[in-house]
Tab-separated table of C-alpha atoms and ligand atoms in Angstrom:
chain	number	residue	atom	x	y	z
G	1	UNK	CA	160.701	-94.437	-156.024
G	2	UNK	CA	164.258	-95.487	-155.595
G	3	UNK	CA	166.174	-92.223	-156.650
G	4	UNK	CA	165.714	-88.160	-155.390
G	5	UNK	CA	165.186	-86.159	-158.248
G	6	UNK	CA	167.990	-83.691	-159.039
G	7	UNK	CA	168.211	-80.647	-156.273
G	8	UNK	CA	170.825	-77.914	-156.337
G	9	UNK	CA	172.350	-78.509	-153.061
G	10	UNK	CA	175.397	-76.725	-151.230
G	11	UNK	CA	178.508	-78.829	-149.512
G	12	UNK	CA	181.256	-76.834	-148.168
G	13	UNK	CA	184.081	-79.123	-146.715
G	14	UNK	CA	185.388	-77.575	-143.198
G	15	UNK	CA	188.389	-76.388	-143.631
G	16	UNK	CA	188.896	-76.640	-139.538
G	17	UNK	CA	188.420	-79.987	-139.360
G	18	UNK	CA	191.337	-81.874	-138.289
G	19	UNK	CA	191.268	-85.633	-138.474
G	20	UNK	CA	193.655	-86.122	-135.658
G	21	UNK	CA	192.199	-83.644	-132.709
G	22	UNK	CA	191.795	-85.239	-129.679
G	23	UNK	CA	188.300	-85.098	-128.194
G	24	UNK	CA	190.359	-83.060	-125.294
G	25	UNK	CA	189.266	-81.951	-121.838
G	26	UNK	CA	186.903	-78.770	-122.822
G	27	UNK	CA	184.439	-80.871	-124.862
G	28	UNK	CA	184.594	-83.841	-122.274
G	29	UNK	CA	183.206	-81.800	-119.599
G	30	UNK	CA	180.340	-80.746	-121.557
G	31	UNK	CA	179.370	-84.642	-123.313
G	32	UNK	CA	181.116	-87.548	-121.766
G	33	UNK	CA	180.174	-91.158	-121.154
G	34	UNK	CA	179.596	-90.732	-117.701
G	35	UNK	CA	177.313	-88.150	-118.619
G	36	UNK	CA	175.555	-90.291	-120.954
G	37	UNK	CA	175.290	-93.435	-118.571
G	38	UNK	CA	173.760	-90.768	-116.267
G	39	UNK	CA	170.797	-89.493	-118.658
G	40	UNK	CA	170.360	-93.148	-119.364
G	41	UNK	CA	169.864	-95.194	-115.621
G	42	UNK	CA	167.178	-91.803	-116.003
G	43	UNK	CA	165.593	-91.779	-118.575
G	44	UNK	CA	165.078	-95.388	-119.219
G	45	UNK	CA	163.259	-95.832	-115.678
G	46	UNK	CA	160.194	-93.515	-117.316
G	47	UNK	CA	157.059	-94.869	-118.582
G	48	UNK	CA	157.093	-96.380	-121.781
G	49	UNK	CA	160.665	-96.258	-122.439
G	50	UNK	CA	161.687	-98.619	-125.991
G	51	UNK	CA	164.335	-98.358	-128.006
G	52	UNK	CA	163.264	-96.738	-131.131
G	53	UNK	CA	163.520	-99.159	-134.455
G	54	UNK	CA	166.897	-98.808	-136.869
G	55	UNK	CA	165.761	-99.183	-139.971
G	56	UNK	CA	168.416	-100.988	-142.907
G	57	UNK	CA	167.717	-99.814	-146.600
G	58	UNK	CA	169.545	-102.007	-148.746
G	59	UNK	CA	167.494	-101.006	-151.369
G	60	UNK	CA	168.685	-97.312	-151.296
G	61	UNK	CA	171.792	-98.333	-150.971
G	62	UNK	CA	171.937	-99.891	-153.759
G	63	UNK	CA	170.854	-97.255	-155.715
G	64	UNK	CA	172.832	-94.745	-154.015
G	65	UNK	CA	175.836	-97.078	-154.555
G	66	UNK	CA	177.030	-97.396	-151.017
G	67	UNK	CA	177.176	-100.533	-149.026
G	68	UNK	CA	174.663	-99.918	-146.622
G	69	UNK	CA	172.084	-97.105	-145.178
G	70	UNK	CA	170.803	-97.286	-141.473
G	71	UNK	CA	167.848	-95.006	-140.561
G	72	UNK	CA	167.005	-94.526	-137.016
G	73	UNK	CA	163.308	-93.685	-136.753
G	74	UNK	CA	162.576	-91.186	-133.739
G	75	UNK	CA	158.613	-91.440	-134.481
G	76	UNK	CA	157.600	-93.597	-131.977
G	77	UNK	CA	160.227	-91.950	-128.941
G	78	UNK	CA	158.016	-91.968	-125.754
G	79	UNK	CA	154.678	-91.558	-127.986
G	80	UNK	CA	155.799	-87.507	-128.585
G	81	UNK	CA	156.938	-88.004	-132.188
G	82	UNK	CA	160.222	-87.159	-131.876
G	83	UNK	CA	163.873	-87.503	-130.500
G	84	UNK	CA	162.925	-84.334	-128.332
G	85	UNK	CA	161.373	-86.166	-125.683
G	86	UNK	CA	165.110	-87.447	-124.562
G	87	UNK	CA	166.441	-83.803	-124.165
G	88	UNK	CA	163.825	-81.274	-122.783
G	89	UNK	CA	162.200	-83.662	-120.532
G	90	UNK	CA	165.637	-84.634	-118.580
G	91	UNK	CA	166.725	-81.025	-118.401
G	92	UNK	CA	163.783	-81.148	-116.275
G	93	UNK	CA	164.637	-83.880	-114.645
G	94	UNK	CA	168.090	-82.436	-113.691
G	95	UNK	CA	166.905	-79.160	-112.782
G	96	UNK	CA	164.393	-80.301	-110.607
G	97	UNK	CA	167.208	-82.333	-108.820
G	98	UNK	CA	169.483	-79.516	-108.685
G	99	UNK	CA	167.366	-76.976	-107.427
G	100	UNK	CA	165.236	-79.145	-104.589
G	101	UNK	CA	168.792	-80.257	-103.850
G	102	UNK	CA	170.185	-76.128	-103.336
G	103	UNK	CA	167.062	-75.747	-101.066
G	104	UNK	CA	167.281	-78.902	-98.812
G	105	UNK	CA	170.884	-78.696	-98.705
G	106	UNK	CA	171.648	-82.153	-99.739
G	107	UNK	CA	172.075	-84.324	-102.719
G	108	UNK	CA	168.099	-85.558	-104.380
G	109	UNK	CA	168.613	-88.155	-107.004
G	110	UNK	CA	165.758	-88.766	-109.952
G	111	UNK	CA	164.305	-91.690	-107.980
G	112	UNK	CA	163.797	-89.398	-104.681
G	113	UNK	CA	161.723	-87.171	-106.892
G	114	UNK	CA	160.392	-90.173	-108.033
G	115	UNK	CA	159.436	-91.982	-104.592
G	116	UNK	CA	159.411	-89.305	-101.577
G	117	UNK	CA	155.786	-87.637	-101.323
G	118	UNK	CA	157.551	-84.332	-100.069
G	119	UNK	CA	159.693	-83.673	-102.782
G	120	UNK	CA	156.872	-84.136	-105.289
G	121	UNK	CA	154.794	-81.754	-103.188
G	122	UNK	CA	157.984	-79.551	-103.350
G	123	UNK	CA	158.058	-79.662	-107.238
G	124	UNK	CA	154.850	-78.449	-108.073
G	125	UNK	CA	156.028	-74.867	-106.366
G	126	UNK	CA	158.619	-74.674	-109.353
G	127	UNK	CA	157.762	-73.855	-112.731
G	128	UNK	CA	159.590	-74.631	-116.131
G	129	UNK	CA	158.990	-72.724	-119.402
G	130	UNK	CA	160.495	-72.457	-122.726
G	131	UNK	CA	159.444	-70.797	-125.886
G	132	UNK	CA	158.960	-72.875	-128.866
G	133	UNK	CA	157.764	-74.160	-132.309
G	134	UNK	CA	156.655	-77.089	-131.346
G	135	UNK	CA	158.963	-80.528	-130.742
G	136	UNK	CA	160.936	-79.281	-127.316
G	137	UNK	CA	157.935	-77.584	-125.793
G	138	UNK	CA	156.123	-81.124	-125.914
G	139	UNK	CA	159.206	-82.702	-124.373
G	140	UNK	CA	159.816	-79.878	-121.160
G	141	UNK	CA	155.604	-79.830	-120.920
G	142	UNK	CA	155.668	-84.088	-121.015
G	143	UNK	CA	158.715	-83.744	-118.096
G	144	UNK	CA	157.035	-81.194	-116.151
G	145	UNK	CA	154.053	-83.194	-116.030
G	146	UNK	CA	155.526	-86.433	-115.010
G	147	UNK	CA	157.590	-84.898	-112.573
G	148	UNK	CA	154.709	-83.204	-110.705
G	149	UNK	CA	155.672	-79.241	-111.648
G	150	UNK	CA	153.881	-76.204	-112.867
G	151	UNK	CA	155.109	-75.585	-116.945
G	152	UNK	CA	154.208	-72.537	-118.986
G	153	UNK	CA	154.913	-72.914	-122.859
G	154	UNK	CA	155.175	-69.796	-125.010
G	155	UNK	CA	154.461	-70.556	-128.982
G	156	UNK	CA	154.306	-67.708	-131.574
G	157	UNK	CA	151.493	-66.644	-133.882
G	158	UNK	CA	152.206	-68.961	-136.715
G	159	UNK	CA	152.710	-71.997	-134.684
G	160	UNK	CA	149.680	-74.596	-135.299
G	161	UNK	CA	146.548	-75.023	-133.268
G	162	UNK	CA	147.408	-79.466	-133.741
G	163	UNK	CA	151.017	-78.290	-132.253
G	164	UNK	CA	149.373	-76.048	-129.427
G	165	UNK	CA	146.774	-79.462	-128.055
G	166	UNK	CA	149.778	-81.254	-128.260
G	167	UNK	CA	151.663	-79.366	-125.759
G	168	UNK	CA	148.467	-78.320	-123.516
G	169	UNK	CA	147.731	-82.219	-123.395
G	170	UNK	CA	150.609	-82.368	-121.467
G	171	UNK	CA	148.883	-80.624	-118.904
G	172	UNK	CA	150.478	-76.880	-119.731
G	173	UNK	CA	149.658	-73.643	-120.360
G	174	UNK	CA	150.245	-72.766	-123.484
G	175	UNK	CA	150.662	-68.681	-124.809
G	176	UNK	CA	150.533	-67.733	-127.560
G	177	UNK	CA	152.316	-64.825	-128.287
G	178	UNK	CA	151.739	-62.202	-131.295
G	179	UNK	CA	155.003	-61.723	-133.062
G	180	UNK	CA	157.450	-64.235	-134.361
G	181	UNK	CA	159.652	-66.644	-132.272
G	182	UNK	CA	162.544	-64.363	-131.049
G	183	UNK	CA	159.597	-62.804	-129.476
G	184	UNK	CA	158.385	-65.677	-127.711
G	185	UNK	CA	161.806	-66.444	-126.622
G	186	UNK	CA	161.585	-62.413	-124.937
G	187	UNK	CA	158.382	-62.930	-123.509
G	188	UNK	CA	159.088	-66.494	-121.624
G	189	UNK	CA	162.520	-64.855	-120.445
G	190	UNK	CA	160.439	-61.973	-119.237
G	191	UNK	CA	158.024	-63.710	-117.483
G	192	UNK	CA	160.435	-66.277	-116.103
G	193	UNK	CA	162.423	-63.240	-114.146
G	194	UNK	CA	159.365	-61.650	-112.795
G	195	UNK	CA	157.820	-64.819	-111.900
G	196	UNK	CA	160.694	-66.928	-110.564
G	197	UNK	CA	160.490	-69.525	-113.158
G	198	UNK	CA	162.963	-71.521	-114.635
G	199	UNK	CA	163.489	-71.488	-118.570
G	200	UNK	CA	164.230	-74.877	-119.727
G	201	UNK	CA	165.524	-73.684	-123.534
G	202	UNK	CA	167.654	-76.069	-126.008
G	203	UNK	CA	170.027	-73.497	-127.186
G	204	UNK	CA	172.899	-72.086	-125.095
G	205	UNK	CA	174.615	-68.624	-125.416
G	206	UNK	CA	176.598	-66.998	-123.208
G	207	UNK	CA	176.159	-66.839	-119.181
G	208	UNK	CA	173.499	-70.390	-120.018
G	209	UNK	CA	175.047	-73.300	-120.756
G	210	UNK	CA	174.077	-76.021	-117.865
G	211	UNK	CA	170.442	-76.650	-118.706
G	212	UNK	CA	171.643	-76.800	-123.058
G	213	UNK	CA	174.316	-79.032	-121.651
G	214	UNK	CA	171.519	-81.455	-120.171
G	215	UNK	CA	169.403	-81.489	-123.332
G	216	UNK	CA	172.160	-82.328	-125.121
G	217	UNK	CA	173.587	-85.542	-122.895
G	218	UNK	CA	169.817	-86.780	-123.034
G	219	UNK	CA	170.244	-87.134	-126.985
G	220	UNK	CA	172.833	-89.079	-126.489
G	221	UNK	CA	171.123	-92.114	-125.208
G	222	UNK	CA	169.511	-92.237	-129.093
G	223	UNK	CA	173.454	-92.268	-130.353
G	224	UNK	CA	173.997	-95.029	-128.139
G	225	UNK	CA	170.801	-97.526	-128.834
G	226	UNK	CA	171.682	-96.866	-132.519
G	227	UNK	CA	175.572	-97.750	-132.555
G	228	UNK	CA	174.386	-100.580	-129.945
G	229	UNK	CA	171.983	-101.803	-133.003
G	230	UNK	CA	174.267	-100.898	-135.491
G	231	UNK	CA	176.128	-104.448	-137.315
G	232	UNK	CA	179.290	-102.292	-138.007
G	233	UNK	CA	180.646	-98.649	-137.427
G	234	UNK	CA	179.499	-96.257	-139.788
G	235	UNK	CA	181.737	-94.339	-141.857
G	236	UNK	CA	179.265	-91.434	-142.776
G	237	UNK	CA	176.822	-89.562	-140.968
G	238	UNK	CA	174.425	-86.749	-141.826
G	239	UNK	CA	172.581	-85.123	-139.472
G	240	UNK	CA	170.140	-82.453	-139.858
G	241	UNK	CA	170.906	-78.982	-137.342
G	242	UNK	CA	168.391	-75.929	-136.317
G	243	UNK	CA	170.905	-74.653	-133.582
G	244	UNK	CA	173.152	-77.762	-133.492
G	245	UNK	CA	172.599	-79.228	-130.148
G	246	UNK	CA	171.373	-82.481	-132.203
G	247	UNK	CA	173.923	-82.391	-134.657
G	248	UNK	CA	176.636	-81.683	-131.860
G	249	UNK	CA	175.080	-84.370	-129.217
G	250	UNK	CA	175.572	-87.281	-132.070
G	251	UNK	CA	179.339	-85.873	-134.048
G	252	UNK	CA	180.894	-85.973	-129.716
G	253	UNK	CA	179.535	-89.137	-129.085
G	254	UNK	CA	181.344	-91.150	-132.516
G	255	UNK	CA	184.329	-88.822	-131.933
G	256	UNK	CA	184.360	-89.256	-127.827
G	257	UNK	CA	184.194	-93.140	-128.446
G	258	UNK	CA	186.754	-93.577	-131.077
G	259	UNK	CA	188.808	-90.383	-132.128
G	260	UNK	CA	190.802	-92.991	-134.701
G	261	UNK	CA	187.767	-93.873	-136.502
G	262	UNK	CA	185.559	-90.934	-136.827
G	263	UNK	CA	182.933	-91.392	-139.479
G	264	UNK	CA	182.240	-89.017	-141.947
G	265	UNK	CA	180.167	-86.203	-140.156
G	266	UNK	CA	177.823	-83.755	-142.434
G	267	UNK	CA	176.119	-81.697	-141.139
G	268	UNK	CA	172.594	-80.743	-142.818
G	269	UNK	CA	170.405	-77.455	-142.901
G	270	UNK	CA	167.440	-75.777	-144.995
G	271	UNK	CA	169.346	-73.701	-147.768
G	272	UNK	CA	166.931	-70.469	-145.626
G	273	UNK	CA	168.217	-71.256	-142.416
G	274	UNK	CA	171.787	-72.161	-142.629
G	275	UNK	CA	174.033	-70.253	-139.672
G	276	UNK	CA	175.636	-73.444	-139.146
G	277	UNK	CA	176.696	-73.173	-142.885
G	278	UNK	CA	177.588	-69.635	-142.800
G	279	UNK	CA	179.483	-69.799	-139.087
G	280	UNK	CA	181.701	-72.668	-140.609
G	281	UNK	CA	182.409	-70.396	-143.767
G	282	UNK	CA	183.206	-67.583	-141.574
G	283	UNK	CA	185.083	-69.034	-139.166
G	284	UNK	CA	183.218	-67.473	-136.711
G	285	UNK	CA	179.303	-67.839	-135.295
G	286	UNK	CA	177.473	-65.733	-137.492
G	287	UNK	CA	173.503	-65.264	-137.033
G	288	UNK	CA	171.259	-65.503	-140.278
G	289	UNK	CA	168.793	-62.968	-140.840
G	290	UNK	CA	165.586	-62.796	-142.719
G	291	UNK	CA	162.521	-65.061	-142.193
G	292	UNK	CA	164.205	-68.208	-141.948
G	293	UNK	CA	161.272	-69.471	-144.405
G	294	UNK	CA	161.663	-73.049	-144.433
G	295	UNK	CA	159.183	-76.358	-144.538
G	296	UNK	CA	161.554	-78.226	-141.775
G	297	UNK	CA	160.348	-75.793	-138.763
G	298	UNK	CA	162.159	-77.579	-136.359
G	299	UNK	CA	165.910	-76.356	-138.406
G	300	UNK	CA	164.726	-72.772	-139.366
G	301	UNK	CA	167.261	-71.518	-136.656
G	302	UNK	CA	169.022	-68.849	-137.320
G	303	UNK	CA	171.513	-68.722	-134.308
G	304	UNK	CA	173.888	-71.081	-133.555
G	305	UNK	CA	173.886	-72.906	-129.916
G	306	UNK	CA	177.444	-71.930	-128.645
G	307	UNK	CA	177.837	-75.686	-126.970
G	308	UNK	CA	177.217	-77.131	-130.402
G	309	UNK	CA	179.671	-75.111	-132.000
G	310	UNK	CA	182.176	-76.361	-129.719
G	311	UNK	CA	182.003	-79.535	-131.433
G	312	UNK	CA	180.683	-78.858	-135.003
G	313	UNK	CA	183.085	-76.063	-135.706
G	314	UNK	CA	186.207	-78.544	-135.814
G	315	UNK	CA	184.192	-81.721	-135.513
G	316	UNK	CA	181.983	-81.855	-138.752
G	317	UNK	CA	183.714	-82.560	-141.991
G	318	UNK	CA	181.357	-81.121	-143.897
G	319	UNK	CA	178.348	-78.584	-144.320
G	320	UNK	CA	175.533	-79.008	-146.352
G	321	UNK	CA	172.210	-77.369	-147.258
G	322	UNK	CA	169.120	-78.462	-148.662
G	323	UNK	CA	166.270	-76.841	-150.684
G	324	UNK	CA	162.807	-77.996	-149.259
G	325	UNK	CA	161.643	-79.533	-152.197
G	326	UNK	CA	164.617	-82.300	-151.421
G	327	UNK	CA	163.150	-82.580	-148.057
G	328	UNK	CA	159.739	-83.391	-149.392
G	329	UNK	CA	161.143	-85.745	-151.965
G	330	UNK	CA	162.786	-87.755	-149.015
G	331	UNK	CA	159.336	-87.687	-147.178
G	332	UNK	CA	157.643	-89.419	-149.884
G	333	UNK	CA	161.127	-92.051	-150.975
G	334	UNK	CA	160.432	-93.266	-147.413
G	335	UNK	CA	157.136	-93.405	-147.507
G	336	UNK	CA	156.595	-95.408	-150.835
G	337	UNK	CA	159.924	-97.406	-151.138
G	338	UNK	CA	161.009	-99.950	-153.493
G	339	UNK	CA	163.247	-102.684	-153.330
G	340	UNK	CA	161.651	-104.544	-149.952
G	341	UNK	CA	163.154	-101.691	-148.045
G	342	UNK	CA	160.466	-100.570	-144.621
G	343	UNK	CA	157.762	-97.988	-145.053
G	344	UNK	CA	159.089	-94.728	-142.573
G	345	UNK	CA	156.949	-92.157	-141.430
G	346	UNK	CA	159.253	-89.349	-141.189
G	347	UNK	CA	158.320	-86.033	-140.621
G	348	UNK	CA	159.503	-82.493	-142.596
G	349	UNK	CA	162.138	-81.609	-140.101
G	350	UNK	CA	163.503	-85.273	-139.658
G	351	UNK	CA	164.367	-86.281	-143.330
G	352	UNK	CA	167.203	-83.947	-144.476
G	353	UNK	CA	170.277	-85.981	-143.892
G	354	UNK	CA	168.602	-88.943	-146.319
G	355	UNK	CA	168.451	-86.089	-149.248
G	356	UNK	CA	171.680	-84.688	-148.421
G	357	UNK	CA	173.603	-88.374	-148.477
G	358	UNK	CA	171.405	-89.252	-151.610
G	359	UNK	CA	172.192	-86.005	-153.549
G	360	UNK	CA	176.000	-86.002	-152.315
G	361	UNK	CA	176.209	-89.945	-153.840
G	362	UNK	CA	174.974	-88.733	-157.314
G	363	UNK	CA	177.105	-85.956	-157.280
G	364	UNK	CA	180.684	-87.333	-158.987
G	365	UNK	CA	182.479	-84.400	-156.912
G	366	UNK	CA	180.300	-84.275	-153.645
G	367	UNK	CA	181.033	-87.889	-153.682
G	368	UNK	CA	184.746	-87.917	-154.318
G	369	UNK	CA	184.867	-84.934	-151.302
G	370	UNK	CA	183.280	-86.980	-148.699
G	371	UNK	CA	184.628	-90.303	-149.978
G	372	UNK	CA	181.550	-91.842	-150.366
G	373	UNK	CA	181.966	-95.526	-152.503
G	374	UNK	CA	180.554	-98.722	-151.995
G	375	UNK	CA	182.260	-99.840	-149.210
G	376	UNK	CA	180.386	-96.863	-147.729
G	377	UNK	CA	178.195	-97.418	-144.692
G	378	UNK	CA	175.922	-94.583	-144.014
G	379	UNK	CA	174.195	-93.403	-140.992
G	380	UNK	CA	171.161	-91.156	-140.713
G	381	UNK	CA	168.746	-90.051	-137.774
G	382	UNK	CA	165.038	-89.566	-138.949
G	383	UNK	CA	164.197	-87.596	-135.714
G	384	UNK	CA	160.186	-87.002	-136.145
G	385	UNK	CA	157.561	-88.697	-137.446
G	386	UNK	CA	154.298	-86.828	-138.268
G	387	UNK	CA	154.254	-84.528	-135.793
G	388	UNK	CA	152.369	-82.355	-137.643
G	389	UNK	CA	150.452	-84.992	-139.126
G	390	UNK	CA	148.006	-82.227	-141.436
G	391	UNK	CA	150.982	-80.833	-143.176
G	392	UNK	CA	152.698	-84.721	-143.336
G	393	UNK	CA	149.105	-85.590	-145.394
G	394	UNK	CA	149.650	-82.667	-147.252
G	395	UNK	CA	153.058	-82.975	-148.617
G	396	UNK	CA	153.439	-86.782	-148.846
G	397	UNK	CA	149.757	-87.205	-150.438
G	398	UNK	CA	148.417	-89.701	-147.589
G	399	UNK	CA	148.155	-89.554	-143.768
G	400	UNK	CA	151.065	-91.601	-142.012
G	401	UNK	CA	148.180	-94.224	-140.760
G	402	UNK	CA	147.641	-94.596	-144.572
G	403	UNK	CA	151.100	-94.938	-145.584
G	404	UNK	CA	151.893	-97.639	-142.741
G	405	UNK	CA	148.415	-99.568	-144.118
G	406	UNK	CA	149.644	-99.421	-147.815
G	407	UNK	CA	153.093	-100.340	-146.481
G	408	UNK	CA	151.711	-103.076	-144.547
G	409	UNK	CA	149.541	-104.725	-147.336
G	410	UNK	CA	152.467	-104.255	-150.354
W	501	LIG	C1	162.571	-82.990	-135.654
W	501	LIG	C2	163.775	-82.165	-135.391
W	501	LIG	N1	164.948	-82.552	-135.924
W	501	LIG	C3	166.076	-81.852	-135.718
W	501	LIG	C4	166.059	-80.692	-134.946
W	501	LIG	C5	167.325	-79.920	-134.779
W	501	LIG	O1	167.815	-79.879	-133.463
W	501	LIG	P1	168.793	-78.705	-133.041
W	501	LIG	O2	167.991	-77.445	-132.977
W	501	LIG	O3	169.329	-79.126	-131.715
W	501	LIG	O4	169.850	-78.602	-134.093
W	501	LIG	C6	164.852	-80.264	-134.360
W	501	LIG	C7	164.796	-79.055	-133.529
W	501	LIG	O5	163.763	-78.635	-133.061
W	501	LIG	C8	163.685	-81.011	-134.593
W	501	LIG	O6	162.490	-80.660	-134.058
C-alpha cells in the first residue's frame, strides 16, 4: 500500500495568518526556550527517558511527490504509548514544586522533590486529578505516582475497561462516572473544591491557564528531539488537534525559533470534532456541539484550549479535517508499507496529519494552496501507538506485536 484511497477532506486556508508576525511578547511568556530547556533538565532526569525514533519514508514520498516525509513515532514515550506522558506528568511536576514551595516559603526545585525524604512525605498529602478519555489521565496518574502523591482519575461511561487498568496501574483511583465527558470534567472539578485537590487538566479557559501552560512546554521537548534529528528544516507540518495544546505546543516552537522560515503549519481534526476548524472560520472560538462521534478519541474535542488559540488562530496556515475512514487508511499504510519504508505502529488518534498531507498532495488545488512540490519536506507527529491495542487489532486487521513481527521478517 503506497497510496490513501480517495477521502473527501476539508482545507480552509487562514485567512489571519500573516507570514511576517513576530512571535511577540504575549506568546513568549506562555512557550519560550527557557521554558522548554526547563521541562527538559526535568523531564529527561526520569526513569526511562529515550528519545523517541524519527522515522524517514522515502517511499511515501515518492508517491506523494514531495522530497521527503519524517514521522516521529510517540509509541514508545516513557512505555505510556503516547506523547502525553511529556505534558500531564510535568504539570505535576511543576505543581508539586509550586505548591510545597507556597507552604515552606521558599523555592523547591524537581530534584528536592526528588532527593529530600520530607518533601516526598509532604507530597503524598496533595492530590492531583483530571477527567479524561484516556492518554493524559495515564500521564498525570504515571507523575503522581513517581512523585509520591495521592491521584484520582475520573473517566466516563464509554471509556474502555483496557484504558481504565492502564491508568489504575499507575497506582490511581480511577471513577468512573455515568454520563459523557463534560460530565466527568464537572464531577473531578466538584470533587477537587470540596476535597482540596488540585485538577491537573490539558485544556485552559479562562481564570486557568498556568497548569495548560505546563502541559504544553513539556510537549515541547518532542519538537525539539525531532528538529534535533531532523537532516533539514521542514517546510510543512501537519499536526493533528483535540483542543490544540499539541498542535499549538509544536506551530510556537518552529515559529519561536525562526519567524523567517516558518514551515507550512496545518492543522488536522476529525471532520465530527472540528472547533479548531470552525473557530478559524469564524474568527472567533466557537464550541462544536453534538456527539463529537469520532474513531480518533483523543481529537473528539469540541472546545478549543484558549492558550492554543493564541497561537493557532494567526499561527496555522491552514485547517483541515479528516473523515475516519482516512484515519484508518493511514493506520494500515503504516502498518504494511512498501517501498523499504519502517513498519509504524500508530494508533487512531496519532495518524491524521499522514492522511491529511497525503490527501492534500493528490489534490491539484490543496496542493497548489499549501505549496506542496517536490522540493517539499514534510513533517508529521504520530503521537500514539496502540494504546488501545483491541480496537488497533480491530481496525488494522493484526495486533501491533503482529505487525512489528511481519514487519520484521519482510
Ligand atoms: C494521541 C493524541 N494525539 C493528539 C491529541 C491532541 O492533543 P490536544 O488535545 O492537545 O490537541 C491527543 C489528545 O488527547 C491524543 O491523545
Amino acid at each position: 500500500m503506497t497510496q490513501l484511497a480517495q477521502h473527501p477532506f476539508t482545507l480552509l486556508s487562514n485567512s489571519r495568518f500573516r507570514p511576517s508576525e513576530t512571535y511577540g511578547e504575549h506568546r513568549s511568556t506562555l512557550l519560550n526556550a527557557g521554558a522548554l530547556a526547563r521541562a527538559q533538565s526535568v523531564i529527561t532526569t526520569w526513569p526511562g527517558y529515550a528519545q523517541t525514533p524519527l522515522c524517514s519514508l522515502p517511499a511515501l514520498a515518492r508517491s506523494a511527490g514531495v522530497a521527503s516525509i519524517h514521522y516521529k513515532d510517540e509509541g514508545s514515550r516513557f512505555g505510556l504509548g503516547s506523547f502525553k506522558a511529556l505534558g500531564g506528568a510535568y504539570a505535576v511536576a511543576r505543581l508539586l514544586c509550586r505548591e510545597l514551595g507556597q507552604q515552606l516559603g521558599r523555592v523547591v526545585s524537581h530534584a528536592d522533590l526528588q532527593s529530600d525524604p520530607a518533601l516526598r512525605q509532604a507530597c503524598a498529602d496533595i492530590t492531583v486529578t483530571c477527567a479524561t478519555d484516556g492518554n493524559h489521565g495515564r500521564s498525570v496518574a504515571w507523575g503522581a505516582q513517581m512523585l509520591g502523591c495521592r491521584c484520582v482519575i475520573y473517566i466516563h461511561a464509554t471509556v474502555s475497561e483496557g484504558r481504565k487498568e492502564a491508568i489504575a496501574r499507575y497506582g490511581a483511583q480511577v471513577v468512573r462516572t455515568t454520563g459523557n465527558y463534560d460530565d466527568s470534567v464537572q464531577e473531578a472539578d466538584r470533587d477537587a473544591r470540596a476535597n482540596g485537590w488540585f485538577v491537573i487538566s490539558d485544556t485552559s479557559y479562562p481564570g486557568y491557564m498556568d497548569i495548560p501552560r505546563d502541559v504544553m512546554q513539556g510537549y515541547q521537548l518532542m519538537v525539539h528531539e525531532t528538529v534535533n534529528a531532523l537532516p533539514q528544516w521542514p517546510t510543512h507540518v501537519f499536526v493533528q488537534a483535540g483542543v490544540g495544546g499539541f498542535a499549538a505546543a509544536v506551530c510556537a516552537y518552529f515559529w519561536e525559533r525562526n519567524a523567517q522560515q516558518r514551515p507550512v503549519f496545518v492543522v488536522v481534526e476529525p471532520e465530527r470534532a472540528d472547533c479548531l476548524l470552525q473557530s478559524a472560520r469564524t474568527g472567533a472560538v466557537v464550541a462544536v456541539k453534538g456527539d463529537l462521534d469520532t474513531l480518533m478519541a483523543g481529537l473528539a474535542c469540541g472546545e478549543v484550549s484558549l492558550l492554543a488559540w493564541d497561537i493557532l488562530a494567526t499561527g496555522a496556515n491552514a485547517f483541515c479535517t479528516i473523515p475516519d475512514a482516512a484515519a484508518v487508511d493511514g493506520m494500515r499504510l503504516l502498518a504494511s508499507p512498501t517501498g523499504g519504508d519502517p513498519v509504524i505502529v500508530g494508533g487512531e488518534s496519532a495518524v491524521a496529519g499522514l492522511p491529511a498531507a497525503l490527501l492534500a498532495a493528490q489534490d491539484s488545488s490543496a496542493r497548489a494552496a499549501l505549496g506542496l512540490g517536490p522540493d517539499s519536506r514534510v513533517l508529521l507527529f504520530g503521537s500514539e501507538g496502540d494504546t488501545d491495542p483491541a480496537l488497533y487489532a480491530q481496525l488494522v486487521g493484526r495486533s501491533a506485536a503482529e505487525v512489528l513481527r511481519d514487519g520484521a521478517s519482510a
